[in-house]
Amino acid sequence: MLTLFDYLPSQNAWKIRQLLAHLQTPYRTQHVSIFEGAGQSDAYRAINPAGTVPAIRLDDGRVLAESNAILAFLADGTRYLPDDAFARAKVQQWLSFEQNHVESQIGSLRYWTMTGKLPRRAPALVEAKRAASLRALRILDEELATRPFITGAGYTIADISLFAYASRAEDAGLSLQPHPHFRAWLARVAAQPRFLAQVHPYSIDPHAMGELPG
Ligand SMILES: N[C@@H](CCC(=O)N[C@@H](CS)C(=O)NCC(=O)O)C(=O)O
């Protein structure tokens, strides 16, 4: 059975939980206490050299990390990843956008906000993240004004990936009010069968107020 290396407040890990729920794939969970340094252990770095979650281990022992790579692997041959080369590349385009403009911006700002780290960060850095986050939301709103899901191929792993952190923008103090098309898309994603609504706050982990050891 597939093993998912998880940390519940991680929305990167939520992406994998969500796809596995859509696919109704059974799996076992191994929790990685990232703030206590478990991600930096030799044992875990053999699974993911970067020491981050999510990662998966297959029945045959092979391991895979990086949320979007895992999504692409698990979605292969399913309705969540098109077969056509161009349509797949479009999905890849938005997976890259997610890493560069959503996860690393909205995701970071949200993490700092929710774990009390914002006052410890350089104001210029916080402002840059905020500006980049607003730009990402504006781009998504503009794109989603023209089609129901982010690529032209229906609901795909690109939507799952983008939803993970973009849907939590308000946790980072970013208003969604100026983005009606984006908000309508959030509702369309949340209406998908077996949608996982549960978001685990960082407050469930008493160690999350500290800095990551990596
Ligand atoms: N680009 C990676 C980012 C993974 C990531 O940063 N995960 C966080 C939790 S959301 C983590 O494990 N952090 C631990 C650390 O940085 O040491 C992905 O998409 O999987």
Tab-separated table of C-alpha atoms and ligand atoms in Angstrom:
chain	number	residue	atom	x	y	z
A	1	MET	CA	0.000	0.000	0.000
A	2	LEU	CA	1.150	3.534	-0.781
A	3	THR	CA	2.654	5.487	2.132
A	4	LEU	CA	2.137	9.253	2.348
A	5	PHE	CA	4.666	11.185	4.421
A	6	ASP	CA	2.503	13.951	5.791
A	7	TYR	CA	2.322	16.894	8.162
A	8	LEU	CA	-1.311	17.791	8.720
A	9	PRO	CA	-1.098	21.633	8.553
A	10	SER	CA	0.762	21.361	5.227
A	11	GLN	CA	-1.394	22.393	2.291
A	12	ASN	CA	1.280	20.889	0.033
A	13	ALA	CA	0.392	17.571	1.646
A	14	TRP	CA	-3.334	18.389	1.356
A	15	LYS	CA	-2.881	18.316	-2.438
A	16	ILE	CA	-1.920	14.640	-2.258
A	17	ARG	CA	-4.605	13.761	0.290
A	18	GLN	CA	-7.143	15.417	-2.014
A	19	LEU	CA	-6.086	13.567	-5.155
A	20	LEU	CA	-5.948	10.242	-3.303
A	21	ALA	CA	-9.489	10.927	-2.035
A	22	HIS	CA	-10.700	11.663	-5.574
A	23	LEU	CA	-9.058	8.466	-6.813
A	24	GLN	CA	-10.323	6.506	-3.785
A	25	THR	CA	-6.817	5.079	-3.451
A	26	PRO	CA	-6.132	3.473	-0.075
A	27	TYR	CA	-2.914	4.590	1.615
A	28	ARG	CA	-1.212	4.705	4.957
A	29	THR	CA	0.057	7.898	6.560
A	30	GLN	CA	3.401	8.446	8.227
A	31	HIS	CA	3.460	11.764	10.071
A	32	VAL	CA	6.691	13.769	9.894
A	33	SER	CA	7.164	16.249	12.741
A	34	ILE	CA	8.964	18.842	10.623
A	35	PHE	CA	9.344	21.464	13.381
A	36	GLU	CA	10.993	18.899	15.665
A	37	GLY	CA	13.566	18.129	12.966
A	38	ALA	CA	12.183	14.785	11.773
A	39	GLY	CA	12.438	15.986	8.169
A	40	GLN	CA	16.180	16.459	8.585
A	41	SER	CA	16.845	12.953	9.930
A	42	ASP	CA	19.052	10.694	7.798
A	43	ALA	CA	16.148	8.254	7.473
A	44	TYR	CA	13.774	10.884	6.088
A	45	ARG	CA	16.387	12.566	3.890
A	46	ALA	CA	16.806	9.190	2.179
A	47	ILE	CA	13.142	9.564	1.214
A	48	ASN	CA	13.311	13.261	0.331
A	49	PRO	CA	16.748	14.920	0.287
A	50	ALA	CA	15.053	18.308	0.808
A	51	GLY	CA	13.544	17.094	4.086
A	52	THR	CA	10.069	18.397	3.239
A	53	VAL	CA	6.612	16.875	3.052
A	54	PRO	CA	4.845	15.560	1.144
A	55	ALA	CA	6.619	12.479	-0.132
A	56	ILE	CA	5.307	9.047	-1.042
A	57	ARG	CA	6.694	5.506	-0.955
A	58	LEU	CA	5.358	2.934	-3.383
A	59	ASP	CA	4.884	-0.773	-2.676
A	60	ASP	CA	8.134	-1.544	-4.494
A	61	GLY	CA	10.080	0.860	-2.249
A	62	ARG	CA	10.527	3.691	-4.733
A	63	VAL	CA	10.082	7.149	-3.239
A	64	LEU	CA	8.941	10.430	-4.748
A	65	ALA	CA	8.853	13.974	-3.354
A	66	GLU	CA	7.637	17.447	-4.432
A	67	SER	CA	3.879	17.800	-4.276
A	68	ASN	CA	3.346	18.568	-7.947
A	69	ALA	CA	5.553	15.696	-9.131
A	70	ILE	CA	3.550	13.368	-6.895
A	71	LEU	CA	0.276	14.727	-8.273
A	72	ALA	CA	1.453	14.161	-11.854
A	73	PHE	CA	2.556	10.617	-11.081
A	74	LEU	CA	-0.627	9.623	-9.257
A	75	ALA	CA	-2.917	11.295	-11.801
A	76	ASP	CA	-1.314	9.640	-14.838
A	77	GLY	CA	-3.992	7.782	-16.805
A	78	THR	CA	-6.866	9.380	-14.866
A	79	ARG	CA	-9.295	12.189	-15.662
A	80	TYR	CA	-7.214	14.533	-13.500
A	81	LEU	CA	-4.327	14.703	-16.029
A	82	PRO	CA	-5.018	14.854	-19.773
A	83	ASP	CA	-3.248	12.472	-22.182
A	84	ASP	CA	-2.759	14.995	-24.968
A	85	ALA	CA	0.792	16.402	-24.959
A	86	PHE	CA	-0.241	20.044	-25.233
A	87	ALA	CA	-2.970	19.736	-22.605
A	88	ARG	CA	-0.483	18.062	-20.246
A	89	ALA	CA	2.002	20.841	-20.849
A	90	LYS	CA	-0.717	23.367	-19.968
A	91	VAL	CA	-1.226	21.553	-16.683
A	92	GLN	CA	2.537	21.684	-16.150
A	93	GLN	CA	2.521	25.431	-16.900
A	94	TRP	CA	0.065	26.023	-14.049
A	95	LEU	CA	1.870	23.637	-11.715
A	96	SER	CA	4.992	25.750	-12.252
A	97	PHE	CA	2.985	28.935	-11.701
A	98	GLU	CA	1.747	27.435	-8.459
A	99	GLN	CA	5.275	26.848	-7.175
A	100	ASN	CA	6.670	30.195	-8.292
A	101	HIS	CA	3.746	32.532	-7.648
A	102	VAL	CA	1.377	30.873	-5.182
A	103	GLU	CA	3.056	28.389	-2.833
A	104	SER	CA	6.247	30.407	-2.402
A	105	GLN	CA	4.344	33.693	-1.964
A	106	ILE	CA	0.834	33.209	-0.534
A	107	GLY	CA	1.951	29.991	1.180
A	108	SER	CA	4.935	31.656	2.874
A	109	LEU	CA	3.000	34.737	3.921
A	110	ARG	CA	0.257	32.556	5.349
A	111	TYR	CA	2.766	30.397	7.217
A	112	TRP	CA	4.490	33.420	8.746
A	113	THR	CA	1.129	34.989	9.628
A	114	MET	CA	-0.341	31.881	11.243
A	115	THR	CA	2.751	30.938	13.223
A	116	GLY	CA	3.553	34.379	14.630
A	117	LYS	CA	6.707	34.799	12.537
A	118	LEU	CA	5.616	37.883	10.594
A	119	PRO	CA	7.143	40.398	13.072
A	120	ARG	CA	10.451	38.485	12.881
A	121	ARG	CA	10.687	38.870	9.084
A	122	ALA	CA	12.244	41.873	7.328
A	123	PRO	CA	9.432	44.333	6.435
A	124	ALA	CA	10.725	44.641	2.854
A	125	LEU	CA	10.542	40.870	2.439
A	126	VAL	CA	6.999	40.748	3.833
A	127	GLU	CA	5.941	43.570	1.521
A	128	ALA	CA	7.476	41.807	-1.492
A	129	LYS	CA	5.590	38.597	-0.632
A	130	ARG	CA	2.365	40.549	-0.203
A	131	ALA	CA	2.759	42.288	-3.584
A	132	ALA	CA	3.615	38.991	-5.303
A	133	SER	CA	0.635	37.300	-3.659
A	134	LEU	CA	-1.768	40.020	-4.792
A	135	ARG	CA	-0.371	39.760	-8.300
A	136	ALA	CA	-0.888	35.965	-8.299
A	137	LEU	CA	-4.517	36.380	-7.190
A	138	ARG	CA	-5.105	39.021	-9.856
A	139	ILE	CA	-3.659	36.775	-12.576
A	140	LEU	CA	-5.756	33.819	-11.447
A	141	ASP	CA	-8.888	35.977	-11.394
A	142	GLU	CA	-8.216	37.226	-14.918
A	143	GLU	CA	-7.573	33.711	-16.228
A	144	LEU	CA	-10.602	32.217	-14.500
A	145	ALA	CA	-12.843	34.863	-16.048
A	146	THR	CA	-12.478	32.999	-19.348
A	147	ARG	CA	-12.917	29.325	-18.360
A	148	PRO	CA	-14.290	27.274	-15.456
A	149	PHE	CA	-10.993	25.622	-14.481
A	150	ILE	CA	-7.433	26.820	-14.875
A	151	THR	CA	-6.580	24.813	-17.992
A	152	GLY	CA	-9.025	24.169	-20.816
A	153	ALA	CA	-9.230	20.488	-19.878
A	154	GLY	CA	-11.730	20.554	-17.017
A	155	TYR	CA	-10.808	19.991	-13.376
A	156	THR	CA	-7.202	18.741	-13.214
A	157	ILE	CA	-4.313	18.447	-10.796
A	158	ALA	CA	-3.455	22.051	-11.710
A	159	ASP	CA	-6.669	23.151	-9.975
A	160	ILE	CA	-5.923	20.941	-6.968
A	161	SER	CA	-2.431	22.357	-6.672
A	162	LEU	CA	-3.453	26.011	-7.051
A	163	PHE	CA	-6.366	25.615	-4.653
A	164	ALA	CA	-4.131	24.378	-1.817
A	165	TYR	CA	-2.648	27.777	-0.924
A	166	ALA	CA	-4.592	30.245	-3.070
A	167	SER	CA	-7.816	29.253	-1.301
A	168	ARG	CA	-6.191	30.146	2.030
A	169	ALA	CA	-5.126	33.670	1.004
A	170	GLU	CA	-7.385	35.243	3.624
A	171	ASP	CA	-5.319	33.464	6.316
A	172	ALA	CA	-2.486	35.724	5.121
A	173	GLY	CA	-4.635	38.838	5.369
A	174	LEU	CA	-5.286	39.022	1.610
A	175	SER	CA	-8.807	39.952	0.593
A	176	LEU	CA	-10.589	37.866	-2.036
A	177	GLN	CA	-13.290	40.488	-2.530
A	178	PRO	CA	-11.713	42.045	-5.666
A	179	HIS	CA	-11.573	38.627	-7.364
A	180	PRO	CA	-15.091	37.358	-8.228
A	181	HIS	CA	-13.986	34.878	-10.910
A	182	PHE	CA	-11.420	33.430	-8.551
A	183	ARG	CA	-14.078	33.077	-5.827
A	184	ALA	CA	-16.449	31.336	-8.241
A	185	TRP	CA	-13.648	28.894	-9.109
A	186	LEU	CA	-13.053	28.190	-5.399
A	187	ALA	CA	-16.711	27.174	-5.156
A	188	ARG	CA	-16.447	24.977	-8.273
A	189	VAL	CA	-13.424	23.166	-6.838
A	190	ALA	CA	-15.114	22.753	-3.455
A	191	ALA	CA	-18.130	21.208	-5.232
A	192	GLN	CA	-16.044	18.361	-6.678
A	193	PRO	CA	-16.925	14.850	-5.461
A	194	ARG	CA	-14.950	13.803	-2.358
A	195	PHE	CA	-13.629	17.329	-1.821
A	196	LEU	CA	-11.572	17.469	1.384
A	197	ALA	CA	-12.772	20.553	3.234
A	198	GLN	CA	-10.757	19.990	6.385
A	199	VAL	CA	-7.830	22.363	6.881
A	200	HIS	CA	-5.597	21.634	9.859
A	201	PRO	CA	-4.368	24.839	11.542
A	202	TYR	CA	-0.725	25.142	12.590
A	203	SER	CA	-2.027	25.550	16.146
A	204	ILE	CA	-2.523	21.765	16.391
A	205	ASP	CA	1.303	21.559	16.551
A	206	PRO	CA	2.825	23.223	19.645
A	207	HIS	CA	6.215	23.227	17.891
A	208	ALA	CA	5.033	25.218	14.863
A	209	MET	CA	5.684	28.594	16.518
A	210	GLY	CA	9.432	27.860	16.342
A	211	GLU	CA	11.601	28.099	13.244
A	212	LEU	CA	12.093	25.083	10.994
A	213	PRO	CA	15.446	23.446	11.717
A	214	GLY	CA	16.359	22.793	8.088
B	1	LIG	N1	8.075	22.543	-3.223
B	1	LIG	C1	7.745	21.599	-2.197
B	1	LIG	C2	7.612	22.352	-0.888
B	1	LIG	C3	7.425	21.403	0.271
B	1	LIG	C4	7.487	22.139	1.607
B	1	LIG	O1	8.127	23.190	1.748
B	1	LIG	N2	6.849	21.520	2.615
B	1	LIG	C5	6.867	22.086	3.938
B	1	LIG	C6	5.525	21.872	4.603
B	1	LIG	S1	4.266	22.751	3.733
B	1	LIG	C7	7.934	21.380	4.750
B	1	LIG	O2	7.950	20.172	4.798
B	1	LIG	N3	8.836	22.137	5.378
B	1	LIG	C8	9.873	21.600	6.181
B	1	LIG	C9	11.192	22.249	5.961
B	1	LIG	O3	11.285	23.167	5.120
B	1	LIG	O4	12.152	21.846	6.632
B	1	LIG	C10	6.473	20.823	-2.550
B	1	LIG	O5	5.663	21.359	-3.333
B	1	LIG	O6	6.302	19.696	-2.081
